[in-house]
Amino acid sequence: MSDTAIPAMDPSVPNKFLPFEDVSFLKRFWVSNRTALLFIIGIAVFLLFWEWEARYLKIVEPFFIPPISEILAALKENLLNGEIPKEMAWSLRNWAGGWLIGAGLGIPLGLTLGSFPILNKILSPYLWILWVTPRIAFLPIVIMALGFGPETKILFISISCFFQVVVPTTAGVLTVKPSYVRVGRLFGGSRIQVYRKIVLPYALNFIVTGLRLAARSGMMVMYSTEMFGSAYGIGTWVILQSELFYMEAAFAGLICLIIVSVSIIALIDFIDNRMRPWKSEVSI
Amino acid sequence: MQKGASVTDTATGVPPLERPLPVPTPLQAFWGRFGPTLITVINLSIFVNMWQIVQGSSDPLVNTRWIPAPLDIVDAIILNIKNGELIKHASFSGTNYLIGMAIAIVAGIILGILLGLNPIVRSVSQAYTWVGFCTPTVALLPILIILFGLGVISKIFLVVLMGFFPIMINVLNGVATIDPVLMKAARLFGANRGQLFRKITLPYILPWIMIGIRIAAERSLGGVIIAEIFGSSRGLAYMIAQETDKFNSAGSYTAIAALMAFSLIVLYGVDRVEQKTLSWREASKY
């Protein structure tokens, strides 16, 4: 045996160049999707427990928490006869309108405040006072003034989104590293060029974070405003059903609402991750 | 600069490195200390004066049913403090809020740490917590009211639900980022499990806990307000709704001002605690 022989020729030496052990398809699938699978199994166990509890155990009166099968039947019925989609569309239209208005006002104002320190000094006390105020407290007065229609909801959603956008945008413009700006000026960029090529891309990170947070808090405000009183909307519909003690429909509406809001937020986060893979912030 | 060094420098005729700082005139010192506050106060008082001029005249810009004049609000605040209404409502809201927040903080931290220790359990519970975090929890209020009635329990429960998930998700994320090298090093130096937890895990996730508490503090305050507006017989938000129904806008602005002050105190308190506990570490705000 010479040294040049490849190890496989020598039966006494274990072969270092064997192909990887053949992992079964199931095992690979399990390892790569473990979290999702466990999550789904957990939910399935929870729903089975719910069904069992409502049918046989009856810790809580089944009249208040009906079995999940009946809830699903009510969900199917209300989805097919168009009740839930109609109300959901009304709510989501308000949400989208408020989000767009809030972002449309918030981004320019945030950029202005960040670029002109004197304006920032004058306006920031008011912004901070309104930022820390629980703005939902104005709800009864605004409803008295504007009525139960979509105007009140859009106003509240847009104010909430506005604040979620304006504060990070201002912070983004203010925290641009001075050395970047100096380098830009040094290489002969005009003020506008420096603003467009350095300040704006830097602030973009903050703006997108603000938009994401705004979408989330807008969703919260959307339901809060419908709580107090509204003509339409999924929140109002759920309240109506629970006041009629038609609990199956109320739970069906709630499930729909949870699924829609969670998936909208997940979609926004997904798009955000795709568009800015370089972002280093923690996902909150 | 050390004292000894400057003494030897003067002895050899070299001017001392410690030159005395220019002493500011009293006016400069005053301006440096209180200038920003003074500007803010002047700024705000101009705003309030203009508000009073516009709304307090005989022909107000907006109907005083919606926006009263500042002096009327001050009168209403004094009146409500004197007849004890404000204290009664504020104590009810404050108690609900504090009890709910305490439960949420304790439960969130304990559950977060327990579930965060095992990576698989952590990733699964992170998924659940994320769903709970993104659900608009206020929407559960009608069900909570049917289950627990219109009393205190449903309100505290809503506060707990709104505060629990931000804290829990932050603790879970924090436990996930603990540097395994640190854990290994501590084990190598002979730390037992208790010491490991106390000296590494807890300090490591403290900033995360504080971020969670800050988010929870804001959210839960909204929860208190919504629960009281929706159905209650006491509380600041109930007072707002009631006074609005009486078309007494000064009265409802009194309660709004009380809520503002309350949230300012809470947020300021959270900030102070954060600075005290995390003075050794930079906490990210977003």
Coordinates of N, CA and C in Angstrom, one line a residue, chain A residues 128-265:
Chain A
W128 N -45.2 65.8 21.4 CA -45.0 64.9 22.5 C -46.2 64.8 23.5
I129 N -46.9 66.0 23.7 CA -48.0 65.9 24.5 C -49.1 65.0 23.9
L130 N -49.3 65.2 22.6 CA -50.3 64.3 21.9 C -49.9 62.9 21.8
W131 N -48.6 62.7 21.8 CA -48.0 61.3 21.6 C -48.3 60.5 22.9
V132 N -48.1 61.2 24.1 CA -48.2 60.4 25.3 C -49.7 60.4 25.7
T133 N -50.6 61.3 25.2 CA -52.0 61.2 25.6 C -52.6 59.9 25.0
P134 N -53.4 59.2 25.8 CA -54.2 58.2 25.3 C -55.3 58.8 24.4
R135 N -55.1 58.8 23.1 CA -55.9 59.7 22.3 C -57.3 59.1 22.1
I136 N -57.5 57.8 22.5 CA -58.8 57.2 22.4 C -59.7 57.8 23.4
A137 N -59.2 58.5 24.4 CA -60.1 59.2 25.3 C -60.9 60.3 24.7
F138 N -60.5 60.8 23.5 CA -61.3 61.8 22.9 C -62.5 61.2 22.1
L139 N -62.6 59.9 22.1 CA -63.6 59.2 21.3 C -65.0 59.7 21.5
P140 N -65.5 59.8 22.8 CA -66.9 60.2 23.0 C -67.2 61.6 22.4
I141 N -66.2 62.5 22.6 CA -66.5 63.9 22.1 C -66.5 63.9 20.6
V142 N -65.5 63.2 20.0 CA -65.4 63.2 18.5 C -66.7 62.5 17.9
I143 N -67.1 61.5 18.6 CA -68.3 60.8 18.1 C -69.5 61.8 18.1
M144 N -69.6 62.5 19.2 CA -70.7 63.5 19.4 C -70.6 64.5 18.2
A145 N -69.3 64.9 17.9 CA -69.2 66.0 16.9 C -69.3 65.4 15.5
L146 N -68.8 64.3 15.2 CA -68.8 63.8 13.8 C -69.8 62.7 13.5
G147 N -70.3 62.1 14.5 CA -71.3 61.0 14.3 C -70.7 59.6 14.3
F148 N -71.6 58.7 14.0 CA -71.1 57.3 14.1 C -70.6 56.7 12.8
G149 N -70.5 57.6 11.8 CA -70.1 57.1 10.4 C -68.6 56.8 10.3
P150 N -68.1 56.6 9.1 CA -66.7 56.3 8.9 C -65.8 57.4 9.2
E151 N -66.3 58.7 9.2 CA -65.4 59.8 9.4 C -64.7 59.7 10.7
T152 N -65.4 59.4 11.8 CA -64.8 59.3 13.1 C -63.7 58.2 13.1
K153 N -64.0 57.1 12.5 CA -63.0 56.0 12.5 C -61.7 56.4 11.7
I154 N -62.0 57.0 10.5 CA -60.8 57.4 9.7 C -60.0 58.4 10.4
L155 N -60.7 59.4 11.1 CA -59.9 60.4 11.8 C -59.0 59.8 12.9
F156 N -59.6 58.9 13.7 CA -58.8 58.3 14.8 C -57.7 57.4 14.2
I157 N -58.0 56.6 13.2 CA -56.9 55.7 12.6 C -55.8 56.6 12.1
S158 N -56.2 57.7 11.3 CA -55.2 58.5 10.7 C -54.3 59.2 11.7
I159 N -55.0 59.7 12.8 CA -54.2 60.3 13.9 C -53.2 59.4 14.5
S160 N -53.7 58.2 14.8 CA -52.8 57.2 15.4 C -51.6 56.8 14.4
C161 N -51.9 56.6 13.1 CA -50.9 56.3 12.2 C -49.9 57.4 12.0
F162 N -50.5 58.7 12.0 CA -49.7 59.9 11.8 C -48.6 59.9 12.9
F163 N -48.9 59.7 14.2 CA -47.9 59.7 15.2 C -46.9 58.6 15.1
Q164 N -47.4 57.4 14.7 CA -46.5 56.3 14.6 C -45.5 56.6 13.5
V165 N -45.8 57.4 12.5 CA -44.9 57.6 11.4 C -44.0 58.8 11.6
V166 N -44.6 59.9 12.2 CA -43.9 61.2 12.3 C -42.7 61.1 13.2
V167 N -42.9 60.4 14.4 CA -41.8 60.4 15.3 C -40.6 59.6 14.8
P168 N -40.7 58.4 14.3 CA -39.5 57.8 13.7 C -38.9 58.5 12.5
T169 N -39.8 59.1 11.7 CA -39.2 59.8 10.5 C -38.3 61.0 11.0
T170 N -38.8 61.8 11.9 CA -38.0 62.9 12.5 C -36.7 62.3 13.0
A171 N -36.9 61.3 13.8 CA -35.7 60.7 14.4 C -34.7 60.2 13.4
G172 N -35.2 59.6 12.3 CA -34.4 59.1 11.2 C -33.6 60.3 10.6
V173 N -34.2 61.4 10.3 CA -33.5 62.5 9.6 C -32.5 63.1 10.6
L174 N -32.9 63.1 11.9 CA -32.0 63.8 12.9 C -30.7 62.9 13.2
T175 N -30.9 61.6 13.0 CA -29.7 60.7 13.4 C -28.8 60.3 12.3
V176 N -29.0 61.0 11.1 CA -28.0 60.7 10.0 C -26.6 61.1 10.6
K177 N -25.6 60.2 10.3 CA -24.3 60.4 10.8 C -23.7 61.7 10.1
P178 N -23.2 62.6 10.9 CA -22.7 63.8 10.3 C -21.5 63.5 9.4
S179 N -20.8 62.5 9.6 CA -19.6 62.2 8.8 C -20.1 61.8 7.4
Y180 N -21.3 61.1 7.2 CA -21.8 60.8 5.9 C -22.1 62.1 5.2
V181 N -22.8 63.0 5.9 CA -23.2 64.2 5.2 C -21.9 65.0 4.8
R182 N -20.9 65.0 5.6 CA -19.7 65.7 5.3 C -19.0 65.0 4.1
V183 N -19.0 63.7 4.0 CA -18.4 63.1 2.9 C -19.1 63.4 1.6
G184 N -20.4 63.5 1.7 CA -21.2 63.9 0.5 C -20.9 65.3 0.1
R185 N -20.8 66.2 1.0 CA -20.4 67.6 0.7 C -19.0 67.6 0.1
L186 N -18.1 66.8 0.7 CA -16.7 66.8 0.2 C -16.6 66.4 -1.2
F187 N -17.4 65.4 -1.6 CA -17.3 65.0 -3.0 C -18.2 65.8 -3.9
G188 N -18.5 67.0 -3.4 CA -19.1 68.0 -4.3 C -20.6 67.8 -4.5
G189 N -21.3 67.2 -3.6 CA -22.7 67.1 -3.7 C -23.4 68.4 -3.3
S190 N -24.4 68.8 -4.0 CA -25.1 70.0 -3.5 C -26.0 69.6 -2.4
R191 N -26.6 70.6 -1.7 CA -27.4 70.3 -0.6 C -28.5 69.3 -0.9
I192 N -29.1 69.6 -2.1 CA -30.3 68.8 -2.5 C -29.8 67.4 -2.8
Q193 N -28.6 67.3 -3.4 CA -28.1 65.9 -3.8 C -27.8 65.2 -2.5
V194 N -27.2 65.8 -1.5 CA -26.9 65.2 -0.2 C -28.2 64.7 0.4
Y195 N -29.2 65.6 0.4 CA -30.4 65.2 1.0 C -31.0 64.0 0.3
R196 N -31.0 64.0 -1.0 CA -31.7 62.9 -1.8 C -30.9 61.6 -1.7
K197 N -29.6 61.7 -1.7 CA -28.8 60.5 -1.8 C -28.3 59.9 -0.5
I198 N -28.3 60.8 0.6 CA -27.8 60.3 1.9 C -28.8 60.3 2.9
V199 N -29.5 61.5 3.1 CA -30.4 61.6 4.2 C -31.6 60.8 4.0
L200 N -32.2 60.8 2.8 CA -33.4 60.1 2.5 C -33.3 58.6 2.6
P201 N -32.2 58.0 2.0 CA -32.1 56.6 2.2 C -31.8 56.2 3.6
Y202 N -31.1 57.0 4.4 CA -30.9 56.7 5.8 C -32.2 56.7 6.5
A203 N -33.0 57.7 6.2 CA -34.3 57.9 7.0 C -35.3 56.8 6.5
L204 N -35.1 56.2 5.4 CA -36.1 55.3 4.8 C -36.3 54.1 5.8
N205 N -35.2 53.6 6.4 CA -35.4 52.6 7.4 C -36.4 52.9 8.4
F206 N -36.2 54.1 9.0 CA -37.1 54.5 10.1 C -38.5 54.7 9.6
I207 N -38.6 55.3 8.3 CA -40.0 55.5 7.8 C -40.7 54.2 7.6
V208 N -40.0 53.2 7.1 CA -40.7 51.9 6.9 C -41.1 51.2 8.2
T209 N -40.2 51.3 9.2 CA -40.5 50.8 10.5 C -41.8 51.5 11.1
G210 N -41.8 52.9 10.9 CA -43.0 53.6 11.3 C -44.2 53.2 10.6
L211 N -44.2 52.9 9.3 CA -45.3 52.5 8.6 C -45.8 51.2 9.1
R212 N -44.9 50.3 9.4 CA -45.3 49.0 9.9 C -46.0 49.1 11.2
L213 N -45.4 49.9 12.1 CA -46.0 50.0 13.4 C -47.4 50.7 13.3
A214 N -47.5 51.6 12.3 CA -48.7 52.3 12.1 C -49.8 51.4 11.7
A215 N -49.5 50.5 10.8 CA -50.5 49.5 10.3 C -51.0 48.7 11.5
R216 N -50.1 48.3 12.4 CA -50.5 47.5 13.5 C -51.4 48.3 14.5
S217 N -50.9 49.5 14.8 CA -51.7 50.3 15.8 C -53.0 50.8 15.2
G218 N -53.0 51.0 13.9 CA -54.2 51.4 13.2 C -55.3 50.3 13.3
M219 N -54.8 49.0 13.2 CA -55.8 47.9 13.4 C -56.4 47.9 14.7
M220 N -55.6 48.2 15.7 CA -56.1 48.2 17.1 C -57.1 49.4 17.3
V221 N -56.8 50.5 16.7 CA -57.7 51.7 16.8 C -59.0 51.4 16.1
M222 N -58.8 50.7 14.9 CA -60.0 50.4 14.1 C -61.1 49.7 15.0
Y223 N -60.6 48.7 15.7 CA -61.6 48.0 16.5 C -62.1 48.8 17.7
S224 N -61.1 49.6 18.3 CA -61.5 50.3 19.5 C -62.6 51.3 19.2
T225 N -62.5 52.0 18.0 CA -63.5 53.0 17.6 C -64.8 52.3 17.3
E226 N -64.8 51.1 16.8 CA -66.0 50.4 16.6 C -66.7 49.9 17.8
M227 N -65.9 49.8 18.9 CA -66.5 49.3 20.2 C -67.6 50.3 20.7
F228 N -67.3 51.6 20.6 CA -68.1 52.5 21.3 C -69.4 52.7 20.6
G229 N -69.4 52.6 19.3 CA -70.7 52.7 18.6 C -70.4 53.0 17.1
S230 N -71.1 52.3 16.3 CA -70.8 52.4 14.9 C -72.0 51.9 14.1
A231 N -72.1 52.3 12.8 CA -73.2 51.8 12.0 C -72.9 50.4 11.5
Y232 N -71.6 50.2 11.0 CA -71.2 49.0 10.4 C -69.9 48.6 11.0
G233 N -69.3 47.6 10.4 CA -67.9 47.2 10.9 C -67.9 45.9 11.6
I234 N -66.8 45.1 11.5 CA -66.8 43.8 12.0 C -66.9 43.8 13.5
G235 N -66.2 44.8 14.2 CA -66.3 44.9 15.6 C -67.7 45.1 16.1
T236 N -68.4 46.0 15.5 CA -69.8 46.2 15.8 C -70.7 45.0 15.6
W237 N -70.4 44.3 14.5 CA -71.1 43.1 14.2 C -70.9 42.0 15.3
V238 N -69.7 41.9 15.8 CA -69.4 40.9 16.8 C -70.2 41.3 18.1
I239 N -70.2 42.6 18.4 CA -70.9 43.0 19.6 C -72.4 42.8 19.5
L240 N -72.9 43.1 18.3 CA -74.3 42.9 18.1 C -74.7 41.4 18.3
Q241 N -73.9 40.5 17.7 CA -74.2 39.1 17.8 C -74.1 38.6 19.3
S242 N -73.1 39.2 20.0 CA -73.0 38.7 21.4 C -74.1 39.3 22.2
E243 N -74.6 40.4 21.8 CA -75.7 41.0 22.6 C -77.0 40.3 22.3
L244 N -77.1 39.7 21.1 CA -78.2 38.8 20.8 C -78.1 37.4 21.4
F245 N -76.9 37.2 22.1 CA -76.6 35.9 22.6 C -76.5 34.8 21.5
Y246 N -76.1 35.3 20.3 CA -75.8 34.3 19.2 C -74.3 34.1 19.2
M247 N -73.8 33.4 20.2 CA -72.4 33.4 20.5 C -71.6 32.7 19.4
E248 N -72.2 31.7 18.7 CA -71.5 31.0 17.6 C -71.1 32.1 16.6
A249 N -72.0 33.0 16.2 CA -71.6 34.0 15.2 C -70.6 35.0 15.8
A250 N -70.7 35.3 17.1 CA -69.8 36.2 17.6 C -68.4 35.7 17.6
F251 N -68.2 34.4 18.0 CA -66.9 33.7 17.9 C -66.4 33.6 16.5
A252 N -67.4 33.3 15.5 CA -67.0 33.2 14.1 C -66.4 34.6 13.7
G253 N -67.1 35.7 14.0 CA -66.6 37.0 13.7 C -65.2 37.2 14.3
L254 N -65.0 36.8 15.5 CA -63.7 37.0 16.2 C -62.6 36.3 15.5
I255 N -62.9 35.0 15.2 CA -61.9 34.2 14.5 C -61.5 34.8 13.2
C256 N -62.5 35.3 12.4 CA -62.2 35.9 11.2 C -61.3 37.1 11.3
L257 N -61.7 37.9 12.3 CA -61.0 39.2 12.6 C -59.6 38.9 13.0
I258 N -59.4 37.9 13.8 CA -58.0 37.6 14.3 C -57.2 37.1 13.1
I259 N -57.8 36.2 12.3 CA -57.0 35.7 11.1 C -56.7 36.8 10.2
V260 N -57.6 37.7 9.9 CA -57.4 38.8 8.9 C -56.3 39.7 9.4
S261 N -56.4 40.1 10.7 CA -55.4 41.1 11.2 C -54.0 40.5 11.3
V262 N -54.0 39.2 11.8 CA -52.6 38.6 11.9 C -52.0 38.4 10.5
S263 N -52.9 38.0 9.5 CA -52.3 37.8 8.2 C -51.9 39.1 7.5
I264 N -52.6 40.2 7.7 CA -52.2 41.4 7.1 C -50.9 41.9 7.7
I265 N -50.8 41.8 9.0 CA -49.5 42.2 9.6 C -48.3 41.3 9.2

